[in-house]
XYZ file of C-alpha atoms in Angstrom:
561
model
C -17.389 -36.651 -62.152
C -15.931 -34.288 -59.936
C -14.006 -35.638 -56.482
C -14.651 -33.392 -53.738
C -12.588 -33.556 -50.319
C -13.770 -34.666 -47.506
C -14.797 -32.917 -44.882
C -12.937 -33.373 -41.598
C -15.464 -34.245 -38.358
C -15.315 -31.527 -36.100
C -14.163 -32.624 -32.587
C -14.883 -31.434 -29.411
C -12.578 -31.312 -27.073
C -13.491 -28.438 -24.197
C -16.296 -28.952 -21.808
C -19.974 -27.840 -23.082
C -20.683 -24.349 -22.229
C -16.707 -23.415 -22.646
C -16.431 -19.855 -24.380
C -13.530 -19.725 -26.536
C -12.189 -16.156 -27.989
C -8.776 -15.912 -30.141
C -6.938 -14.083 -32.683
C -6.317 -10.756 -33.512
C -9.222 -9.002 -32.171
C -8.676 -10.902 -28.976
C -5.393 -9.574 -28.834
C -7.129 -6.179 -29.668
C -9.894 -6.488 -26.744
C -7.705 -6.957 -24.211
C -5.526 -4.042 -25.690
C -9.035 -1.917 -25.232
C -9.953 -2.642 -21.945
C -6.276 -1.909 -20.252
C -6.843 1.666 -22.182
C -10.225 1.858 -20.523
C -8.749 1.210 -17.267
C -6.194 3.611 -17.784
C -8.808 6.377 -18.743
C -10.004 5.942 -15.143
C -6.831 6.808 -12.870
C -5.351 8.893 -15.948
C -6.579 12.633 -14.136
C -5.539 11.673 -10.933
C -1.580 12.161 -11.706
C 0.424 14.944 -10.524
C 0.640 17.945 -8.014
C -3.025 19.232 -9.893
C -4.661 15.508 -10.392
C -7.816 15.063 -9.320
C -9.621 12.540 -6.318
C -12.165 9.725 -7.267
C -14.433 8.655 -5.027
C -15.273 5.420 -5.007
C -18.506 3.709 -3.238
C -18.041 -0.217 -3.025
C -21.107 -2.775 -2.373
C -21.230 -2.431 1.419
C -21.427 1.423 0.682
C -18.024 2.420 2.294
C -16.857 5.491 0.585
C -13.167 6.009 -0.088
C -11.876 9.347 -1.665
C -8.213 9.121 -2.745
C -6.207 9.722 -5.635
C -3.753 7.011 -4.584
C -3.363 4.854 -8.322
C -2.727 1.880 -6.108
C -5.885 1.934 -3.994
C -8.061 2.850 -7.235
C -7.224 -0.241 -8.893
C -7.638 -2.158 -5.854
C -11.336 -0.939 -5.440
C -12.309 -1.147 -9.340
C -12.917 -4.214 -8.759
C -11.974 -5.337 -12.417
C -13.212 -8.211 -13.985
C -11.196 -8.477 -17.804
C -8.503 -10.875 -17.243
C -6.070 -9.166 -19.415
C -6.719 -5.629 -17.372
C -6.137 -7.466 -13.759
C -2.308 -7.269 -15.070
C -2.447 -3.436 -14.310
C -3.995 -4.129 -10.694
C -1.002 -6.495 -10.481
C 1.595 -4.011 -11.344
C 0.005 -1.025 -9.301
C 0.124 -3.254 -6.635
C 3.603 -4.061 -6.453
C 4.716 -1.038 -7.232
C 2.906 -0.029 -4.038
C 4.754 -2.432 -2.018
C 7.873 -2.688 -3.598
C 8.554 1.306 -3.794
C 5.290 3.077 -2.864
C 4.835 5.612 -5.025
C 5.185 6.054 -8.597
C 1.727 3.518 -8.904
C -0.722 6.098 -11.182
C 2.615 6.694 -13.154
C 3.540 2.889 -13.804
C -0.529 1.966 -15.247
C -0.074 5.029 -17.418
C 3.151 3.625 -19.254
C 1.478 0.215 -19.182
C -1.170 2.035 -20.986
C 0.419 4.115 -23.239
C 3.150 1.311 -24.543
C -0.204 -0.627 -25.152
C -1.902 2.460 -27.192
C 1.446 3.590 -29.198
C 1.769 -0.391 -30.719
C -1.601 -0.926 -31.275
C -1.784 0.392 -34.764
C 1.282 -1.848 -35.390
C -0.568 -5.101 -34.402
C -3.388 -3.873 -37.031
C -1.338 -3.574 -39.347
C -0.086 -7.788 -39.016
C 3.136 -7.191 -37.171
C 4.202 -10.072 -35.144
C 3.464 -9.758 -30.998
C 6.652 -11.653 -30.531
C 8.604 -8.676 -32.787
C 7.045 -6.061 -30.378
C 8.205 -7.690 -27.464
C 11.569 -8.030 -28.738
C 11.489 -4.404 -28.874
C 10.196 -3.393 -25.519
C 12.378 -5.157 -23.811
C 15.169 -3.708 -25.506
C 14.015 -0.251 -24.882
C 13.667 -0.768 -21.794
C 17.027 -1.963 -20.472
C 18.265 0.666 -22.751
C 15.882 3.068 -20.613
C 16.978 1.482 -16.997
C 21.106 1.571 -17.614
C 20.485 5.692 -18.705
C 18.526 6.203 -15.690
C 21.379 4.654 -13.427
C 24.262 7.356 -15.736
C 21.997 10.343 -15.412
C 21.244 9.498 -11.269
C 22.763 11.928 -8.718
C 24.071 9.952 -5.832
C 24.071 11.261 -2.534
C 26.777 11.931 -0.113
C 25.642 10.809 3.303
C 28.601 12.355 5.781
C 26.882 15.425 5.518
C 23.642 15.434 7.723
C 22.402 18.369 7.467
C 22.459 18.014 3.266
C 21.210 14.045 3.653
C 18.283 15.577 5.683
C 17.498 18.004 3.218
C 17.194 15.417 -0.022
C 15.138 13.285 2.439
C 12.705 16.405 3.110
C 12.540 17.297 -0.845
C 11.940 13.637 -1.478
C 8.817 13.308 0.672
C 7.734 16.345 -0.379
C 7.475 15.434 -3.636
C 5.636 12.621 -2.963
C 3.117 14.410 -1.118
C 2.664 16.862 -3.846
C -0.045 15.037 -5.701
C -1.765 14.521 -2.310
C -4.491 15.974 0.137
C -2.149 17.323 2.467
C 0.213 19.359 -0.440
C -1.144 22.490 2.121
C 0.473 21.318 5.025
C 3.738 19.766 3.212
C 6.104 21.121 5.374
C 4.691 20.426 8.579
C 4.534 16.792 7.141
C 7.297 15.877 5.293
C 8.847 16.520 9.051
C 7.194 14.714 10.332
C 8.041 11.365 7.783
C 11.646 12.377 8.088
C 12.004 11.706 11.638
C 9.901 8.592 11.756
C 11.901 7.158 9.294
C 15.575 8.804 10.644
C 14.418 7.076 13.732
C 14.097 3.896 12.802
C 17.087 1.695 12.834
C 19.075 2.040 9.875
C 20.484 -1.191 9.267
C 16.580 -2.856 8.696
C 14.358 0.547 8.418
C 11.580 -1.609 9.336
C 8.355 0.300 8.119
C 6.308 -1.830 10.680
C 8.141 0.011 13.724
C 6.449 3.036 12.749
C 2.430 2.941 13.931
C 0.080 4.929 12.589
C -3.221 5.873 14.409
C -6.016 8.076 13.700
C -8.289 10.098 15.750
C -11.166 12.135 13.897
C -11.395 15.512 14.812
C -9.407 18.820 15.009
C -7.304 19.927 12.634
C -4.196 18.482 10.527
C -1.635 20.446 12.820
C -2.509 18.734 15.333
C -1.095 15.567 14.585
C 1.686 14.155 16.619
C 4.981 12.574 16.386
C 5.486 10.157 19.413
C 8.733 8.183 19.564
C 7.741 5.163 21.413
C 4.660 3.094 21.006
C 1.055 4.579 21.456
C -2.144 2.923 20.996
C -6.204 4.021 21.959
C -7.251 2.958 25.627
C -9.000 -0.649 25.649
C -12.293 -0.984 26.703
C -11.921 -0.830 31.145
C -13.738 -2.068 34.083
C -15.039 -0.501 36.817
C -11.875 1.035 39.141
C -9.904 1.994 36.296
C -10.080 5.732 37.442
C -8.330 5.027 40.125
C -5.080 3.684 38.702
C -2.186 5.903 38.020
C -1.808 7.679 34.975
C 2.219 8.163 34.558
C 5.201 6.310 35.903
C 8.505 6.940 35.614
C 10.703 3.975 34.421
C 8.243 1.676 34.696
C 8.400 -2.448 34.723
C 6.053 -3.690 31.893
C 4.421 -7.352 31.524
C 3.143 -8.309 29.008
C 0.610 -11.366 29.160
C -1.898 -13.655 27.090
C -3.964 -14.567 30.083
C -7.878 -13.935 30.541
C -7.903 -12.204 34.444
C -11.696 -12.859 35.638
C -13.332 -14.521 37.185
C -15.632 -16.483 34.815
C -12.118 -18.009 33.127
C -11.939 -21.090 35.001
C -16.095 -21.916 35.311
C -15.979 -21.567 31.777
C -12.646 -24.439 31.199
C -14.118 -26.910 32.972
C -17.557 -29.306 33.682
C -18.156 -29.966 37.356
C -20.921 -31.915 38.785
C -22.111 -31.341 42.356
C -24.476 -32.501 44.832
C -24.293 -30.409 48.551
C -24.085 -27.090 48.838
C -20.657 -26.721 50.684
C -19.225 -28.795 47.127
C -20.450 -25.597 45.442
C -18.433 -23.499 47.382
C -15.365 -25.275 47.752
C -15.650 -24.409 43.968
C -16.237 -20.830 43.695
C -13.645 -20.602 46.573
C -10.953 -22.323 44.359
C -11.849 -19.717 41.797
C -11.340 -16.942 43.775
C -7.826 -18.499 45.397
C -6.687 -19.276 41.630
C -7.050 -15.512 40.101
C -5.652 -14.241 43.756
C -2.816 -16.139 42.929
C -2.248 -15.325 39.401
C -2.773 -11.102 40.391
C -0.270 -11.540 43.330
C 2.459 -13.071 41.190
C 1.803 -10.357 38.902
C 2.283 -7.386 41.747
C 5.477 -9.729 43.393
C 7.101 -9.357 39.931
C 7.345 -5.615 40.103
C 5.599 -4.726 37.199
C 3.700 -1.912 37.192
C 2.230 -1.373 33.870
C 0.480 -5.023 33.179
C -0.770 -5.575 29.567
C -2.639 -8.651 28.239
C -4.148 -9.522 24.839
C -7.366 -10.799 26.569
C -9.836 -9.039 29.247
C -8.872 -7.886 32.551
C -11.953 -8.201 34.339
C -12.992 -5.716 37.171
C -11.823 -7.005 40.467
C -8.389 -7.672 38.491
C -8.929 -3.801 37.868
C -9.689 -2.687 41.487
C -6.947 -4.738 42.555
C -4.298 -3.436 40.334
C -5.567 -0.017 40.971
C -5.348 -0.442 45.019
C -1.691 -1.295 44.422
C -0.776 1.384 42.292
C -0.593 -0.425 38.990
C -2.024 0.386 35.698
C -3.615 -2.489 33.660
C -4.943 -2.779 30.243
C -6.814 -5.560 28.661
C -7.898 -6.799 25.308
C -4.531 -5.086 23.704
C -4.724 -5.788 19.851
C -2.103 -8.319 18.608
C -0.239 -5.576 16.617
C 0.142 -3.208 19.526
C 1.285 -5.428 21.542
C 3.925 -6.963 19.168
C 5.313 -3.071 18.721
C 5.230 -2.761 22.571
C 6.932 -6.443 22.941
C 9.721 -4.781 20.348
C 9.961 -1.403 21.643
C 10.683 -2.213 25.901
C 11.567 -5.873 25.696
C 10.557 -8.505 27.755
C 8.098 -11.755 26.447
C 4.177 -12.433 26.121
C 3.824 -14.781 29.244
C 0.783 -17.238 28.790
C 0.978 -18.011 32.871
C 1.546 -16.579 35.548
C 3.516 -18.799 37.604
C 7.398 -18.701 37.315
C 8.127 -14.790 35.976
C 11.392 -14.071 35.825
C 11.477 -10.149 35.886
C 15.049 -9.997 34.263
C 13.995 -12.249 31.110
C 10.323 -11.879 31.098
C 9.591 -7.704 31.730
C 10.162 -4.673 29.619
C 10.544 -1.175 30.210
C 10.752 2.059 29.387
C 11.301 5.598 30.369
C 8.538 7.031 30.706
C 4.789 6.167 30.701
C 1.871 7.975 30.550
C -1.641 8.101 29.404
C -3.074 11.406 27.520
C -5.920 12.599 26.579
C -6.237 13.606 22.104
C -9.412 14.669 20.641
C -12.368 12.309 21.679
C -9.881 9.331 23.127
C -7.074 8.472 25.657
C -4.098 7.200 24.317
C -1.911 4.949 26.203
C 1.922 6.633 25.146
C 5.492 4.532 25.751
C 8.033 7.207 25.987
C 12.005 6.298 25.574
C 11.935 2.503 24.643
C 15.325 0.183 24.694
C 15.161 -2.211 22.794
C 14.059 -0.596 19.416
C 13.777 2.255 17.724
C 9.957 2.597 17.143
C 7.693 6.000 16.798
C 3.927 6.599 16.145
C 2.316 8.612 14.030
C -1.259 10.144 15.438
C -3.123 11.527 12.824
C -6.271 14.688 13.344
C -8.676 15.788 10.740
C -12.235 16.571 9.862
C -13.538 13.518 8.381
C -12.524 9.611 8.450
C -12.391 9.895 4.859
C -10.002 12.338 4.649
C -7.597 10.998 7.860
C -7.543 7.300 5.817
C -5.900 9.667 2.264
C -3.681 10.813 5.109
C -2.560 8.060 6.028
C -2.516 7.008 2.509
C 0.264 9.646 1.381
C 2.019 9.453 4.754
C 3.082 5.348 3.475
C 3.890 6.444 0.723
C 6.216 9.295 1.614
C 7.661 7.063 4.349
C 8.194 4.422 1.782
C 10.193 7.109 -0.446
C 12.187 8.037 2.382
C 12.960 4.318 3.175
C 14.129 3.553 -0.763
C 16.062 7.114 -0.677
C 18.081 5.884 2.360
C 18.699 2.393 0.823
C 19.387 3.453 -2.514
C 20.962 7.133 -2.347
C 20.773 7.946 -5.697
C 17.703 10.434 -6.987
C 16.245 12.012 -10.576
C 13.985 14.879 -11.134
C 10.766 14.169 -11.355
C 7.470 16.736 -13.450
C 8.040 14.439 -16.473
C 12.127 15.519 -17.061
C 13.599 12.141 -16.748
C 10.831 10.332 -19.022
C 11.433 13.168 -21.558
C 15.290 12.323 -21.275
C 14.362 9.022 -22.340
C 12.348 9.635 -24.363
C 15.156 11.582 -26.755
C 17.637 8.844 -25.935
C 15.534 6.169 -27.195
C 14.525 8.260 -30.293
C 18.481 8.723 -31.365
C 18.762 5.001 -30.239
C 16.465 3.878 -32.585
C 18.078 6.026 -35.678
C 21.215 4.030 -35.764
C 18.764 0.303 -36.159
C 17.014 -0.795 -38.618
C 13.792 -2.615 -39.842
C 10.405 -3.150 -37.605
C 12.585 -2.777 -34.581
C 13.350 1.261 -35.259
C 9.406 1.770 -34.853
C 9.196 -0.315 -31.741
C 11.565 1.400 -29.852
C 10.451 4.155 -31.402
C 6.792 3.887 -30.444
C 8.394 3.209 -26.807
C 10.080 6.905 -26.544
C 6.872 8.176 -27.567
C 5.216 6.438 -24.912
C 7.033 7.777 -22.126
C 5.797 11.420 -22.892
C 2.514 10.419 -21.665
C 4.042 11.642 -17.973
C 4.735 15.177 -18.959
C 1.778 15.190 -21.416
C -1.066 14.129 -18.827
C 0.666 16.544 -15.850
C -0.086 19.297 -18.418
C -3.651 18.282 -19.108
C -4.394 17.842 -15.279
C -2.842 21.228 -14.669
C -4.828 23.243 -17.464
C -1.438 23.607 -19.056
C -1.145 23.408 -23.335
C 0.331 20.026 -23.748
C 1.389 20.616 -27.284
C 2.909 24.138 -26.510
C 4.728 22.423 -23.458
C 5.962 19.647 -24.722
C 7.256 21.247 -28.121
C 9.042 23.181 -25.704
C 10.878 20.013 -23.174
C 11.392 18.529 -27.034
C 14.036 21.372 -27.728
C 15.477 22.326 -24.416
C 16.352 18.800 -24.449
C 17.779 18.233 -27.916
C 19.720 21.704 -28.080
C 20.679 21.591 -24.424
C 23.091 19.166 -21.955
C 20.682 19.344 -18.799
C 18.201 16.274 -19.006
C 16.711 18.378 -16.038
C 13.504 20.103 -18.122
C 10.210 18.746 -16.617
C 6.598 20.307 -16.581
C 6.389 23.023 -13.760
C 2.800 23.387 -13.001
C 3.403 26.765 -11.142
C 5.454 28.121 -13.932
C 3.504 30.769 -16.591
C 6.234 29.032 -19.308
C 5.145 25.428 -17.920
C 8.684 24.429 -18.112
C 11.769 24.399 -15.895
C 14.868 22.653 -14.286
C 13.057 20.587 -11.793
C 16.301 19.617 -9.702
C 17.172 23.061 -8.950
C 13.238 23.332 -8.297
C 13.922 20.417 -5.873
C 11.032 18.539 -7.187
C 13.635 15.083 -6.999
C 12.463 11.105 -6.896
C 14.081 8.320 -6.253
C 16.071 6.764 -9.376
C 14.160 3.301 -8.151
C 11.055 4.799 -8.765
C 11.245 4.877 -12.253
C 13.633 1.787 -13.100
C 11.068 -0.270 -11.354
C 8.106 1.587 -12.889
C 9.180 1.218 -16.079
C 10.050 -2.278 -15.730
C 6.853 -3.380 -14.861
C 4.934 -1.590 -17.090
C 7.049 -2.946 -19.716
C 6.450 -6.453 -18.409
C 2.909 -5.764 -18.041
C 2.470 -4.319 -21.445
C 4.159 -7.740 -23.020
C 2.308 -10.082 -21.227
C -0.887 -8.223 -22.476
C 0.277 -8.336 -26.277
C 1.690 -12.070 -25.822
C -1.707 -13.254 -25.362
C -3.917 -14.188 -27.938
C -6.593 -16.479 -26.774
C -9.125 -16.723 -23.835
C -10.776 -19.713 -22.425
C -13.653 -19.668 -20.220
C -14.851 -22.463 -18.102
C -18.662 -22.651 -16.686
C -16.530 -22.828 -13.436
C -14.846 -19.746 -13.423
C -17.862 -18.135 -15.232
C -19.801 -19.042 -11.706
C -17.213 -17.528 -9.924
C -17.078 -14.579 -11.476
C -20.573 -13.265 -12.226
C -22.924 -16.199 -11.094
C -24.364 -19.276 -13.281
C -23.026 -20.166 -16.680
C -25.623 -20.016 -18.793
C -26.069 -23.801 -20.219
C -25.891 -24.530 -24.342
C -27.226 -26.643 -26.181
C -29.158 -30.321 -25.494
C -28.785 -28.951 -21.678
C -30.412 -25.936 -22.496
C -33.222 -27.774 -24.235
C -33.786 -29.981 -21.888
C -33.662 -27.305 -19.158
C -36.481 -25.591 -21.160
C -38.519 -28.646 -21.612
C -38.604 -29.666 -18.014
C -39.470 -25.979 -17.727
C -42.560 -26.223 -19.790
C -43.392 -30.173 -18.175
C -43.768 -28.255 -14.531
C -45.635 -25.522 -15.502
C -48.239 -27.884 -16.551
């Protein structure tokens, strides 16, 4: 009689309704949907990518080509494809640009190796050999990197202008580069150097007119607040003026509304309202004996706070937003007083030399002139359609952020594809002189980084094949790892540093090196677990299994008779 073994019970040990996926084709999935994600910011790289316009649920449009603010709006829901929202993201804030560039290598890395993992090879082997490749990749970008002599001026100025300007070739406003990349330069330039704090520079927008007729103001501007009756009749423009800057609520109806008070005769009542009017008398005459005559405060400044100021030759402004006001606090000194008893105008006023309030487009914009204590400008962007003035504003940061790395860093690479196709022919000898599985990993990495040049042909209407046959020889045969894709060429190829088309080197170390850590943490994943809890979260109730289901169903039939 024949023994059979038995059968081990089957124990549960996940919560019912838990969906479970593993293996291979888990590790294949996930390798799928980053691909499909890529597909969707893939056209929108380079000086002749395209825009997508996105709608969201609220229906705000957005029409960009910014790889950073794609991702954000996707709104994608595969765990394994978040990664390349993650990456995009801190490219964004870490260098920001380079973000369309760094999901396309995440991408591509993922697509070159997924034949391998078909084929049985070992996710851990794979990883081995990306992360080889890609310090190999980082230390030749550092040895081929120009650095940048800063005594000269004149020359510094110049690699700052070509830097933004090749940032804002993939952009909107490529027509009006010049009058733009200016622009950044001196925003940035004016900055201090030691910090180049990015928040010193304020950006405001003002629908209407045309894109010349943005502005460059170095001081602190920000729209006119909403005003009470009298404002007309303040002053417009001072001259060195004393500034205070408060946190207090100047009407009337701010101490009635602080306090209960019971009364029972009439003259009670008034002894009230007359202690009202004596308390905001007080607080607007230690105001005016302080000197100031620009008053700001983050809360209203009701209307006989308003005529008062105005009979005194003071301007006023009320309900200041808290970033304004921090910029102004920076930019002419002084504190945010919360009373205004005890002022000390030497510790507790700003100024500045000049003040005045102008009229652009549609608005008035309150303008700080020649400010002390830091170094801050504004930006005040025109254009047709708020659409179009946020993608502005959206290539501006990132040109500003180029600048900002440039200064920090100094050292630059040409950009149209020629450094990834230097790479990609160092790697490719690289991985002749090893041996075993690791000469097609880092093998399979070289070939990834062509999809730069390859996808700025396709974009431009440019023969990949034809182009990219031709980078493959100039930069065998040849010394200068220069060769990149020149859209405006007939040839499609060209020395892009003598074309000036130059990046920062920390563009692409830190692009590659999160794509790299992206594309690992992708293929070192090999099982999903889904809770009913995060299934709720994500895309409402988990559908219940099993005795719940059936009993869900029965009670269902029980109450419908």
């Amino acid at each position: 009689m024949a023994s059979y073994p038995m059968m081990q019970p089957q124990i549960i040990v996940l919560k019912e309704g838990t969906d479970t996926s593993q293996g291979k084709g888990q590790l294949l999935s996930n390798i799928n949907a980053c691909l499909a994600i890529v597909d969707t910011v893939r056209t929108t790289l380079g000086p002749r990518g395209m825009d997508k316009l996105i709608v969201d649920a609220q229906g705000k449009v957005t029409i960009s080509n910014d790889g950073a603010t794609i991702m954000k709006l996707l709104e994608i829901v595969q765990p394994a494809a978040k990664t390349l929202v993650d990456i995009a993201r801190a490219q964004d804030a870490e260098v920001g640009d380079g973000t369309t560039s760094v999901v396309l290598l995440a991408g591509e890395m993922l697509k070159e190796i997924k034949g391998y993992i078909e084929e049985g090879v070992n996710p851990q082997v794979v990883i081995k050999g990306f992360r080889k490749a890609n310090q190999l990749a980082v230390n030749y970008i550092k040895e081929l990197a120009v650095s940048v002599d800063v005594k000269d001026e004149v020359a510094f100025r110049e690699l700052l202008t070509k830097c933004a300007g090749t940032a804002m070739n993939s952009k909107l406003i490529y027509s009006q580069k010049d009058f733009f990349t200016k622009m950044v330069v001196d925003a940035v330039l004016h900055l201090d150097q030691d910090d180049l704090n990015k928040r010193m520079i304020g950006i405001k927008k003002v629908p209407g007119g045309a894109m010349q007729d943005s502005l460059y103001v170095e001081g602190v501007a920000f729209k006119k607040t909403f005003s009470y009756a009298g404002f007309e009749q303040q002053p417009k423009r001072f001259t060195n003026p004393k500034i205070i800057c408060l946190n207090v609520e100047l009407e009337l109806k701010a101490e009635r509304d602080n306090a209960e008070v019971r009364v029972e005769k009439v003259h009670e009542y008034q002894a009230i309202v007359d202690a009202e009017w004596t308390i905001i008398f007080q607080k607007l005459e230690a105001i005016v004996n302080s000197g100031a005559k620009v008053v700001l405060s983050k809360l209203p400044i009701g209307d006989l706070a308003t005529q008062y100021f105005a009979d005194r030759d003071i301007f006023c402004a009320g309900r200041v937003t808290a970033e304004d006001m921090d910029r102004v606090i920076l930019a002419v000194g002084g504190t945010v007083q919360s009373t205004c008893s005890d002022i000390v105008p030497e510790k507790h006023l700003g100024t500045c030399e000049e003040f005045e309030e102008k009229q652009i487009g549609g608005e008035r914009y309150n303008m700080f002139y020649g400010c002390p204590k830091a170094k801050t400008c504004t930006l005040i962007l025109r254009g047709g359609a708020e659409q179009f003035i946020a993608e502005v504003e959206r290539s501006l940061h990132d040109a500003i952020m180029i600048v900002r790395r440039t200064i920090k860093n100094r050292q630059v690479v040409a950009g149209g594809g020629a450094i990834e196709m230097a790479l990609s022919r160092y790697l490719r000898e690289y991985a002749r002189t090893i041996e075993g599985k690791q000469q097609l990993i880092v093998a399979a990495y070289a070939k990834a980084l062509e999809v730069i040049p390859r996808q700025l042909c396709d974009n431009a209407g440019l023969d990949a094949t034809e182009v990219l046959t031709k980078l493959r020889q100039r930069h065998t045969q040849g010394q200068n790892p220069w060769y990149g894709v020149d859209v405006n060429d007939t040839s499609g190829v060209a020395d892009m540093y003598e074309k000036y088309v130059w990046e920062p080197a920390l563009v692409k170390t830190n692009a590659l090196s999160s794509a790299t850590e992206a594309a690992t943490v992708v293929l070192s994943v090999d099982e999903t677990v889904r809770n009913p809890q995060s299934q709720q979260a994500q895309g409402g109730p988990a559908m219940p299994r099993g005795a719940a289901a059936r009993g869900m169903r029965a009670r269902g039939r029980g109450m419908r008779r």
